[in-house]
XYZ file of N, CA and C in Angstrom:
417
model
N -1.177 44.925 -17.787
C -1.918 46.083 -18.261
C -2.125 47.057 -17.106
N -2.042 48.315 -17.419
C -2.241 49.341 -16.394
C -3.735 49.607 -16.179
N -4.027 50.247 -15.072
C -5.406 50.643 -14.792
C -5.783 51.757 -15.776
N -6.905 51.630 -16.465
C -7.300 52.686 -17.395
C -7.422 54.033 -16.686
N -7.014 55.077 -17.368
C -6.993 56.417 -16.809
C -8.369 56.852 -16.312
N -9.433 56.449 -17.011
C -10.765 56.860 -16.569
C -11.102 56.308 -15.185
N -10.523 55.172 -14.824
C -10.729 54.629 -13.486
C -9.771 55.262 -12.490
N -8.559 55.492 -12.921
C -7.555 56.092 -12.052
C -7.966 57.503 -11.618
N -8.621 58.230 -12.512
C -8.996 59.616 -12.227
C -10.497 59.766 -11.977
N -11.178 58.688 -11.671
C -12.642 58.697 -11.575
C -13.161 59.711 -10.558
N -12.613 59.726 -9.366
C -13.104 60.644 -8.331
C -12.865 62.091 -8.725
N -11.686 62.366 -9.255
C -11.362 63.722 -9.696
C -12.323 64.173 -10.802
N -12.570 63.304 -11.770
C -13.475 63.635 -12.866
C -14.911 63.829 -12.373
N -15.325 63.018 -11.394
C -16.670 63.140 -10.844
C -16.838 64.482 -10.136
N -15.840 64.861 -9.366
C -15.922 66.143 -8.673
C -15.959 67.295 -9.678
N -15.191 67.184 -10.759
C -15.231 68.216 -11.805
C -16.640 68.322 -12.394
N -17.284 67.175 -12.617
C -18.666 67.195 -13.100
C -19.569 67.902 -12.093
N -19.468 67.520 -10.819
C -20.335 68.117 -9.799
C -20.167 69.633 -9.723
N -18.934 70.103 -9.843
C -18.676 71.549 -9.822
C -19.306 72.207 -11.059
N -19.128 71.591 -12.221
C -19.728 72.132 -13.443
C -21.251 72.200 -13.308
N -21.867 71.119 -12.865
C -23.322 71.082 -12.729
C -23.789 72.080 -11.667
N -23.061 72.171 -10.572
C -23.396 73.147 -9.525
C -23.405 74.561 -10.090
N -22.354 74.889 -10.833
C -22.227 76.239 -11.382
C -23.275 76.518 -12.458
N -23.556 75.540 -13.300
C -24.579 75.701 -14.346
C -25.948 75.945 -13.714
N -26.245 75.195 -12.657
C -27.546 75.293 -11.997
C -27.632 76.470 -11.023
N -26.490 77.054 -10.694
C -26.490 78.148 -9.726
C -26.750 77.664 -8.312
N -26.326 76.447 -8.024
C -26.507 75.886 -6.686
C -25.332 76.251 -5.788
N -25.459 75.993 -4.520
C -24.452 76.382 -3.535
C -23.589 75.223 -3.047
N -23.898 74.007 -3.486
C -23.209 72.850 -2.923
C -23.157 71.698 -3.927
N -22.047 70.984 -3.924
C -21.967 69.780 -4.756
C -22.843 68.669 -4.173
N -23.144 68.729 -2.890
C -24.026 67.728 -2.282
C -25.437 67.865 -2.847
N -25.909 69.092 -2.965
C -27.218 69.364 -3.551
C -27.210 68.946 -5.026
N -26.111 69.205 -5.694
C -25.965 68.855 -7.108
C -26.010 67.344 -7.309
N -25.422 66.608 -6.389
C -25.436 65.146 -6.441
C -26.883 64.644 -6.452
N -27.695 65.143 -5.534
C -29.092 64.715 -5.455
C -29.846 65.101 -6.718
N -29.610 66.303 -7.237
C -30.268 66.731 -8.466
C -29.906 65.787 -9.615
N -28.626 65.467 -9.745
C -28.174 64.563 -10.804
C -28.804 63.188 -10.648
N -28.803 62.681 -9.447
C -29.391 61.369 -9.190
C -30.878 61.368 -9.545
N -31.583 62.421 -9.190
C -33.002 62.524 -9.524
C -33.242 62.531 -11.024
N -32.428 63.299 -11.753
C -32.555 63.355 -13.215
C -32.284 61.980 -13.812
N -31.258 61.299 -13.317
C -30.944 59.954 -13.817
C -32.111 58.998 -13.565
N -32.713 59.051 -12.376
C -33.835 58.161 -12.067
C -35.005 58.413 -13.020
N -35.297 59.678 -13.250
C -36.409 60.027 -14.150
C -36.147 59.484 -15.553
N -34.933 59.641 -16.041
C -34.610 59.180 -17.386
C -34.665 57.657 -17.492
N -34.064 56.966 -16.542
C -34.010 55.508 -16.671
C -35.374 54.859 -16.520
N -36.342 55.543 -15.910
C -37.711 55.015 -15.837
C -38.404 55.031 -17.191
N -37.793 55.679 -18.152
C -38.437 55.875 -19.444
C -37.780 55.103 -20.580
N -36.773 54.318 -20.254
C -36.098 53.534 -21.286
C -35.939 52.093 -20.809
N -35.702 51.209 -21.738
C -35.524 49.799 -21.394
C -34.194 49.604 -20.664
N -34.069 48.475 -20.014
C -32.830 48.159 -19.304
C -31.653 48.091 -20.272
N -31.849 47.489 -21.429
C -30.746 47.396 -22.392
C -30.360 48.782 -22.911
N -31.337 49.658 -23.131
C -31.023 51.025 -23.552
C -30.297 51.774 -22.434
N -30.707 51.523 -21.204
C -30.067 52.183 -20.064
C -28.607 51.752 -19.921
N -28.339 50.494 -20.170
C -26.949 50.020 -20.097
C -26.125 50.672 -21.198
N -26.669 50.741 -22.389
C -25.959 51.412 -23.494
C -25.711 52.876 -23.141
N -26.712 53.536 -22.575
C -26.569 54.938 -22.174
C -25.490 55.086 -21.106
N -25.546 54.243 -20.096
C -24.582 54.368 -18.994
C -23.146 54.130 -19.458
N -22.967 53.286 -20.463
C -21.618 53.006 -20.957
C -20.951 54.211 -21.605
N -21.723 55.219 -21.946
C -21.166 56.437 -22.537
C -20.736 57.420 -21.452
N -21.275 57.234 -20.249
C -20.979 58.148 -19.145
C -19.615 57.869 -18.529
N -18.994 58.890 -17.932
C -17.776 58.653 -17.151
C -18.086 57.698 -15.994
N -17.065 57.053 -15.483
C -17.211 55.954 -14.523
C -18.133 56.268 -13.348
N -17.909 57.340 -12.639
C -18.729 57.626 -11.449
C -20.158 58.008 -11.809
N -20.355 58.724 -12.901
C -21.717 59.017 -13.334
C -22.416 57.732 -13.771
N -21.678 56.842 -14.398
C -22.218 55.538 -14.790
C -22.702 54.781 -13.560
N -21.885 54.798 -12.549
C -22.235 54.118 -11.305
C -23.466 54.749 -10.656
N -23.507 56.070 -10.630
C -24.662 56.766 -10.055
C -25.929 56.459 -10.852
N -25.799 56.354 -12.152
C -26.952 56.083 -13.003
C -27.600 54.732 -12.673
N -26.809 53.728 -12.374
C -27.366 52.388 -12.142
C -27.556 52.046 -10.667
N -27.035 52.853 -9.764
C -27.110 52.544 -8.331
C -28.561 52.492 -7.848
N -28.842 51.510 -7.000
C -30.154 51.371 -6.346
C -31.311 51.300 -7.339
N -31.096 50.668 -8.447
C -32.095 50.615 -9.503
C -32.974 49.384 -9.360
N -34.258 49.585 -9.287
C -35.231 48.506 -9.340
C -35.597 48.338 -10.812
N -34.987 47.364 -11.473
C -35.209 47.199 -12.912
C -36.626 46.726 -13.229
N -37.374 46.333 -12.199
C -38.764 45.921 -12.394
C -39.741 47.070 -12.184
N -39.219 48.242 -11.886
C -40.066 49.414 -11.703
C -40.855 49.683 -12.984
N -42.091 50.098 -12.813
C -42.947 50.369 -13.972
C -42.344 51.477 -14.839
N -42.316 51.238 -16.141
C -41.789 52.226 -17.079
C -42.810 53.341 -17.284
N -42.288 54.521 -17.538
C -43.134 55.684 -17.791
C -42.831 56.222 -19.176
N -43.743 57.035 -19.683
C -43.523 57.722 -20.951
C -42.831 59.050 -20.682
N -42.138 59.553 -21.692
C -41.595 60.894 -21.578
C -42.775 61.845 -21.496
N -42.677 62.793 -20.587
C -43.764 63.714 -20.309
C -43.249 65.131 -20.511
N -44.005 66.106 -20.095
C -43.545 67.491 -20.187
C -42.346 67.668 -19.264
N -41.516 68.626 -19.592
C -40.349 68.903 -18.746
C -40.798 69.279 -17.338
N -41.882 70.022 -17.233
C -42.392 70.415 -15.913
C -42.736 69.188 -15.076
N -43.449 68.254 -15.672
C -43.870 67.056 -14.941
C -42.656 66.203 -14.557
N -41.730 66.034 -15.471
C -40.544 65.227 -15.159
C -39.677 65.924 -14.109
N -39.629 67.253 -14.108
C -38.878 67.985 -13.088
C -39.520 67.789 -11.720
N -40.842 67.777 -11.666
C -41.521 67.480 -10.388
C -41.099 66.107 -9.879
N -40.963 65.173 -10.806
C -40.525 63.824 -10.444
C -39.083 63.830 -9.932
N -38.221 64.630 -10.552
C -36.830 64.775 -10.071
C -36.840 65.205 -8.617
N -37.717 66.114 -8.289
C -37.754 66.714 -6.952
C -38.359 65.793 -5.896
N -38.894 64.658 -6.286
C -39.456 63.703 -5.325
C -38.376 62.875 -4.625
N -37.193 62.802 -5.219
C -36.098 62.042 -4.599
C -35.633 62.792 -3.351
N -35.696 62.131 -2.200
C -35.317 62.752 -0.921
C -35.942 64.149 -0.811
N -37.242 64.165 -0.953
C -38.033 65.384 -1.089
C -37.683 66.488 -0.086
N -37.467 66.128 1.170
C -37.191 67.133 2.201
C -35.806 67.759 2.055
N -34.931 67.104 1.290
C -33.549 67.584 1.141
C -33.187 67.798 -0.331
N -34.176 67.947 -1.165
C -33.943 68.080 -2.597
C -34.172 69.539 -3.004
N -33.109 70.181 -3.440
C -33.173 71.583 -3.829
C -32.941 71.750 -5.332
N -33.351 70.741 -6.102
C -33.175 70.782 -7.550
C -33.853 72.016 -8.128
N -33.226 72.559 -9.140
C -33.747 73.746 -9.807
C -34.951 73.386 -10.674
N -35.707 74.404 -11.074
C -36.822 74.159 -11.995
C -36.296 73.809 -13.384
N -35.015 74.021 -13.606
C -34.360 73.663 -14.871
C -33.396 72.489 -14.666
N -33.665 71.669 -13.673
C -32.749 70.591 -13.289
C -32.363 69.692 -14.459
N -33.324 69.288 -15.261
C -33.027 68.359 -16.359
C -32.084 69.013 -17.356
N -32.369 70.234 -17.738
C -31.490 70.941 -18.685
C -30.137 71.251 -18.059
N -30.106 71.572 -16.772
C -28.843 71.854 -16.089
C -27.942 70.622 -16.076
N -28.523 69.489 -15.729
C -27.757 68.236 -15.709
C -27.344 67.854 -17.131
N -28.237 68.030 -18.084
C -27.902 67.703 -19.482
C -26.703 68.514 -19.949
N -26.707 69.790 -19.657
C -25.601 70.655 -20.081
C -24.290 70.225 -19.417
N -24.344 69.892 -18.142
C -23.136 69.464 -17.428
C -22.648 68.101 -17.918
N -23.569 67.167 -18.104
C -23.185 65.833 -18.581
C -22.502 65.955 -19.940
N -23.053 66.776 -20.807
C -22.487 66.934 -22.153
C -21.043 67.447 -22.114
N -20.665 68.152 -21.074
C -19.282 68.623 -20.956
C -18.325 67.478 -20.618
N -18.877 66.327 -20.217
C -18.044 65.234 -19.725
C -18.190 63.950 -20.530
N -18.825 64.047 -21.687
C -18.946 62.892 -22.580
C -18.529 63.310 -23.985
N -18.354 62.318 -24.836
C -18.149 62.581 -26.258
C -19.537 62.881 -26.826
N -19.807 64.151 -27.123
C -21.159 64.553 -27.534
C -21.621 63.872 -28.813
N -20.708 63.630 -29.728
C -21.103 62.977 -30.983
C -21.619 61.567 -30.710
N -20.898 60.813 -29.900
C -21.305 59.454 -29.543
C -22.585 59.497 -28.706
N -22.664 60.457 -27.805
C -23.834 60.646 -26.945
C -25.085 60.873 -27.796
N -25.003 61.808 -28.735
C -26.149 62.115 -29.590
C -26.518 60.944 -30.494
N -25.522 60.242 -31.014
C -25.797 59.062 -31.855
C -26.628 58.046 -31.091
N -26.245 57.784 -29.853
C -26.990 56.825 -29.047
C -28.383 57.355 -28.742
N -28.489 58.603 -28.327
C -29.793 59.160 -27.963
C -30.782 59.071 -29.123
N -30.299 59.234 -30.330
C -31.176 59.161 -31.501
C -31.694 57.741 -31.751
N -31.031 56.746 -31.173
C -31.469 55.353 -31.300
C -32.450 54.955 -30.198
N -32.553 55.780 -29.173
C -33.427 55.482 -28.042
C -34.851 55.940 -28.355
N -35.811 55.590 -27.494
C -37.209 55.963 -27.752
C -37.396 57.479 -27.922
N -38.484 57.838 -28.613
C -38.823 59.247 -28.787
C -38.859 59.926 -27.423
N -38.256 61.077 -27.359
C -38.201 61.834 -26.112
C -36.836 61.803 -25.467
N -36.045 60.769 -25.748
C -34.727 60.635 -25.113
C -33.782 61.743 -25.553
N -33.745 62.008 -26.846
C -32.840 63.052 -27.347
C -33.243 64.410 -26.767
N -34.527 64.689 -26.780
C -35.018 65.976 -26.269
C -34.729 66.118 -24.775
N -34.828 65.029 -24.040
C -34.561 65.044 -22.591
C -33.150 65.555 -22.318
N -32.185 65.141 -23.125
C -30.794 65.488 -22.896
C -30.314 66.699 -23.711
N -31.236 67.384 -24.362
C -30.867 68.593 -25.109
C -30.733 69.735 -24.108
N -29.569 70.366 -24.035
C -29.411 71.454 -23.045
C -30.157 72.716 -23.464
């Protein structure tokens, strides 16, 4: 069996995502975009169960999937979905001195992620997750 194309092109696809997210957010660097994406992922996964997070990550492209689960303390206290403002403040706490996430970081990442997933499958899963999950990823 050959290596699946999604793995063969993983780095290329990840960079395409970073460029899309950078441009959507109006940022100047894919490095800054990486931190913003990681922050948004951390905020989201704190609000869903581990099994829901695995289901969510399986819909993501390979490198985004990896970023979503990297350095995860699965015993971290779960939080409720909060206002977008409050969750955005939480996004900005990741590497605080080097985090230039936009005030629309969650929506910016949501819009970029949606360009790189099957939106129908993505929305189907989000509707099965706790209240707030679908709204979190609505661009």
